[in-house]
Coordinates of C-alpha atoms in Angstrom, one line a residue:
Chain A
X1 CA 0.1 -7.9 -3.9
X2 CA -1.6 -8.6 -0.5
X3 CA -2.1 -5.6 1.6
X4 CA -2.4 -6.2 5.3
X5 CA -4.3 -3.5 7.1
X6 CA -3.8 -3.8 11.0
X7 CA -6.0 -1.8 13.4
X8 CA -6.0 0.3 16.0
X9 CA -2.4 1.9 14.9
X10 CA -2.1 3.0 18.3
X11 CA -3.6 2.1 21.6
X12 CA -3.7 2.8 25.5
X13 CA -5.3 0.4 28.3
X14 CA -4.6 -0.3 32.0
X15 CA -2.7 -3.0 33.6
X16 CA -4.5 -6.0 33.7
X17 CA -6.7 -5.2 30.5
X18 CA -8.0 -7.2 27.7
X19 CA -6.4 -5.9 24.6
X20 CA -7.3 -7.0 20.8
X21 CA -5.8 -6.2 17.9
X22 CA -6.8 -7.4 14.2
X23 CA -4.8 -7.9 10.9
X24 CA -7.1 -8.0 7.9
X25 CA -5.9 -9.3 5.0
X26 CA -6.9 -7.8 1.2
X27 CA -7.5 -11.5 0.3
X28 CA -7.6 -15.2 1.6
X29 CA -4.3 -16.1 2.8
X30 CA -5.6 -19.2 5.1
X31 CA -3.3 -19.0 8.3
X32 CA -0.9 -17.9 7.0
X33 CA -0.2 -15.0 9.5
X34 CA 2.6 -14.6 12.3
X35 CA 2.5 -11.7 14.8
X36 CA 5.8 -9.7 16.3
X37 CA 6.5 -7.8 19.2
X38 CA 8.8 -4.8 19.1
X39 CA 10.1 -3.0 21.8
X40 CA 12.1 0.3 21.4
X41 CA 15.4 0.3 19.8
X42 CA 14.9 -3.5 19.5
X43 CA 14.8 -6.1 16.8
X44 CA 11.1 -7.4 16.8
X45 CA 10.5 -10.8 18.4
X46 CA 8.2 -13.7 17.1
X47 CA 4.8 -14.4 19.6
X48 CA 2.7 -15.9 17.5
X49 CA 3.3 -18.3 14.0
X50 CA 0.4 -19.7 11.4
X51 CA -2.4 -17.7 13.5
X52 CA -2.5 -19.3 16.7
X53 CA 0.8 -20.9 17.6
X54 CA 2.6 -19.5 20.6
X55 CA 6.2 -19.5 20.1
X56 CA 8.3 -21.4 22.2
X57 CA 8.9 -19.5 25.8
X58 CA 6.0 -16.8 25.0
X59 CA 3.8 -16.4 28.0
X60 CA 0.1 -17.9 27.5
X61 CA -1.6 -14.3 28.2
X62 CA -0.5 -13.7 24.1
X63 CA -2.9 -15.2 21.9
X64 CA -3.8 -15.3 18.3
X65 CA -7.0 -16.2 16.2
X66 CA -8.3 -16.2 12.6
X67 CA -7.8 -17.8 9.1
X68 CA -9.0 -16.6 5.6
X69 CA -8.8 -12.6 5.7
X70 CA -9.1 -11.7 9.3
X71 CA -6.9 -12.3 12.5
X72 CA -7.5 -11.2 15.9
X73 CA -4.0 -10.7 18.5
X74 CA -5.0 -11.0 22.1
X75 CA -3.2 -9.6 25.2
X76 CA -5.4 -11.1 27.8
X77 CA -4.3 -9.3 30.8
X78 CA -1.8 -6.2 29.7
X79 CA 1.0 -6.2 32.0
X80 CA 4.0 -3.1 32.0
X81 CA 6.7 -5.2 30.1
X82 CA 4.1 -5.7 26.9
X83 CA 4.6 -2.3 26.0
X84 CA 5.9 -2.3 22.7
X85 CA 4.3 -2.0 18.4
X86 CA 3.4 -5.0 17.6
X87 CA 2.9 -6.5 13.5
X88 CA 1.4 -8.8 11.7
X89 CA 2.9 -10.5 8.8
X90 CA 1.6 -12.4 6.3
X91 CA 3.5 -15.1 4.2
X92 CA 0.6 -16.7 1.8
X93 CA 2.3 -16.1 -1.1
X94 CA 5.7 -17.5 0.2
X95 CA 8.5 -17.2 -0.1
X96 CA 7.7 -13.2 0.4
X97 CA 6.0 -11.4 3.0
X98 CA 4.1 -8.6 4.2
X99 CA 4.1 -6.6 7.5
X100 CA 0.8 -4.6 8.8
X101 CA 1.6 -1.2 9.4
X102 CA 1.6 -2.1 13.3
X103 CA 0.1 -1.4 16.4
X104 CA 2.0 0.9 19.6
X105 CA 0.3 -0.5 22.9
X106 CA 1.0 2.2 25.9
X107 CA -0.1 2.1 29.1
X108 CA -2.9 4.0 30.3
Chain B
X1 CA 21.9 -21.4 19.3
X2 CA 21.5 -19.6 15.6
X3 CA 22.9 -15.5 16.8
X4 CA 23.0 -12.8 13.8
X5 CA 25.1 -9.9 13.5
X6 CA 25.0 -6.9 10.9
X7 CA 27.8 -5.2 9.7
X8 CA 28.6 -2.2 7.6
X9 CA 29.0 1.5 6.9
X10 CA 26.2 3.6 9.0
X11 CA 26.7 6.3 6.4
X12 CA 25.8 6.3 3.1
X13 CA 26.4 9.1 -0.1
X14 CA 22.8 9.3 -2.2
X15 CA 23.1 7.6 -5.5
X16 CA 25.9 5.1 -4.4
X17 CA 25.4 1.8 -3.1
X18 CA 24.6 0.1 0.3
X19 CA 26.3 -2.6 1.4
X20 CA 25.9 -5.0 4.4
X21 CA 26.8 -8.8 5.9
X22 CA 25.1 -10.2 8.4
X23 CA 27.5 -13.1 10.1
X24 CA 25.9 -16.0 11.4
X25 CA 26.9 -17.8 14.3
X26 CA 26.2 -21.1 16.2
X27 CA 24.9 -22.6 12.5
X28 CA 25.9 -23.4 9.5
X29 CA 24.1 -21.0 6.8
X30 CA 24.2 -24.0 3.9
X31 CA 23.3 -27.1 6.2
X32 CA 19.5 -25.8 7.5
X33 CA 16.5 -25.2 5.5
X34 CA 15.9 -22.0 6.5
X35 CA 15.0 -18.4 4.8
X36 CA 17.9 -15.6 5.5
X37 CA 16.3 -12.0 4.8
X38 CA 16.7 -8.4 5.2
X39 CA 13.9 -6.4 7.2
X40 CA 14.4 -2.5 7.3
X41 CA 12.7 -0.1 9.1
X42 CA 12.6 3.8 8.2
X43 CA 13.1 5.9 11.5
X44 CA 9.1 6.3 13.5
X45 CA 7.8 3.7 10.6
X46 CA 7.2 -0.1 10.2
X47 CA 8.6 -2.9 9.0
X48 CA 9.2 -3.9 5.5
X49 CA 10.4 -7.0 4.2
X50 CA 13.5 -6.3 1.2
X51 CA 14.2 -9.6 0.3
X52 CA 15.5 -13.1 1.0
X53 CA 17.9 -15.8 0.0
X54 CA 17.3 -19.8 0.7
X55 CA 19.6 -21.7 2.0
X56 CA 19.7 -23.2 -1.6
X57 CA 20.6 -19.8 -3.0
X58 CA 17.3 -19.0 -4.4
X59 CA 16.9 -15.4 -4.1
X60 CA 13.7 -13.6 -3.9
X61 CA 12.5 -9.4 -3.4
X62 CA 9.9 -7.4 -2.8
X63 CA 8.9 -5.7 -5.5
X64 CA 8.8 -2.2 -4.8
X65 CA 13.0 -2.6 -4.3
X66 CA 13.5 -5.2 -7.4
X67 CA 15.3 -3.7 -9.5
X68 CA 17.8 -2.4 -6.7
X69 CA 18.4 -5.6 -4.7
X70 CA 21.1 -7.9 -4.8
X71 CA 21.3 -10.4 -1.8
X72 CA 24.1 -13.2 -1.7
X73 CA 25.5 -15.3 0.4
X74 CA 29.2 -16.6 1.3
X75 CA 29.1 -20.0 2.7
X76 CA 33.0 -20.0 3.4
X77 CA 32.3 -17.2 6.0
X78 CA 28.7 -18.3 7.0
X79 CA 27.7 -14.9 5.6
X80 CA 25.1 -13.5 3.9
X81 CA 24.9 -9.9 2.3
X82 CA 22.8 -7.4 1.0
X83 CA 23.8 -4.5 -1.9
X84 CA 21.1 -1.4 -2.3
X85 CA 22.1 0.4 -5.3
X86 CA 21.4 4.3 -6.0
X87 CA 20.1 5.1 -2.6
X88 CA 18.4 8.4 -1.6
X89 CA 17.3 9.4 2.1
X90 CA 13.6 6.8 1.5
X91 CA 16.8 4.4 2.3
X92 CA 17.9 5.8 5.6
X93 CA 16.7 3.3 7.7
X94 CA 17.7 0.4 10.9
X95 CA 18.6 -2.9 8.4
X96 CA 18.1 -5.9 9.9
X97 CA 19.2 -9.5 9.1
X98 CA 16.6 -12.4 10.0
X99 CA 16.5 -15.9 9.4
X100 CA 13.3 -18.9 9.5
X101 CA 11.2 -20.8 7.9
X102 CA 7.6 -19.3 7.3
X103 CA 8.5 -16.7 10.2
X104 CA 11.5 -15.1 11.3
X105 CA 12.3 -15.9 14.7
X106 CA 16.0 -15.0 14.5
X107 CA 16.9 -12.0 14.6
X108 CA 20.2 -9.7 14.6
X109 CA 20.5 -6.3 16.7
X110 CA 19.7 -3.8 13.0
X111 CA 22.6 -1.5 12.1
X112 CA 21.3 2.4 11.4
X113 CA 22.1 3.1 8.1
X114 CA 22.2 6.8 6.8
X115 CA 22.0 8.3 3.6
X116 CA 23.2 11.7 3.5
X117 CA 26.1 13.3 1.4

């Protein structure tokens, strides 16, 4: 099975901040990656599919990088409503998938 | 626009089975080429995928939760379902229902599901 081991598990940063995120995978799973956003008590909410593509209506601050075993999610300027977990998920050995263990952003 | 909605008991005895539907709306479940699944998420914890059905009918679980899956779907009612069998309190957990291709980008609102005699 392919583990996904997401890192920080938890992080705090100021308004406007640069905030990265990575999603190693235990082997090669190309780009095949999609990251999530979750808010509390909410269903989680595609930002990013196959690495690097924004979903439709995202705004352009999210960002996501990597192929083979590691992936980088970017927040380039943190703002208040971007508090939330957010997970990768891998699909390389479709049609399953695999969820990092996830990420809580808080403000600082 | 593709909306899911999850329905079912939010209280379940240990050893018996769950049950849910998740009732699509704005789509047809048979016409599109997508993946319907069911995502769960223990209370405090992450995500974890349980399984999926194809529009097709193709069925497919995660591993850990084989041998206690059963996921179908109803075209007549544009519904798709999931049965957990012999539950204990690992179960209790917010099911959801999701739908996509190689990503999920529908989603319905999770029902709370309990298990607790």
């Amino acid at each position: 099975d392919i583990q996904m081991t997401q890192s920080p598990s938890s992080l705090s940063a100021s308004v406007g901040d640069r905030v990265t995120i990575t999603c190693q995978a235990s082997q090669d799973i190309s780009n095949y990656l999609n990251w999530y956003q979750q808010k509390p008590g909410k269903a989680p909410k595609l930002l990013i599919y196959d690495a690097s593509n924004l979903e439709t209506g995202v705004p352009s601050r999210f960002s996501g990088s990597g192929s083979g075993t590691d992936f980088t999610f970017t927040i380039s300027s943190l703002q208040p409503e971007d508090i939330a977990t957010y997970y990768c998920q891998q699909y390389d050995n479709l049609p399953t998938w695999t969820f990092g263990q996830g990420t809580k952003v808080e403000i600082k | 626009q593709l909306q899911l909605q999850e329905s079912g008991p939010g209280l379940v005895k240990p050893s018996e089975t769950l049950s849910l539907t998740c009732t699509v709306s704005g789509g047809s479940i048979s016409s599109s080429s997508y993946y319907w699944g069911w995502i769960r998420q223990p209370p405090g914890k992450g995500l974890e995928w349980i399984g999926s059905i194809y529009y097709s009918g193709s069925t497919y679980y995660n591993p850990s939760l084989k041998s206690r899956v059963t996921i179908s779907v109803d075209t007549s009612k544009n519904q798709f379902s999931l049965k957990l069998s012999s539950v204990t309190a690992a179960d209790t957990a917010v099911y959801y229902c999701a739908s996509g291709g190689f990503a999920f980008d529908i989603w319905g609102q999770g029902t709370m599901v309990t298990v607790s005699s």
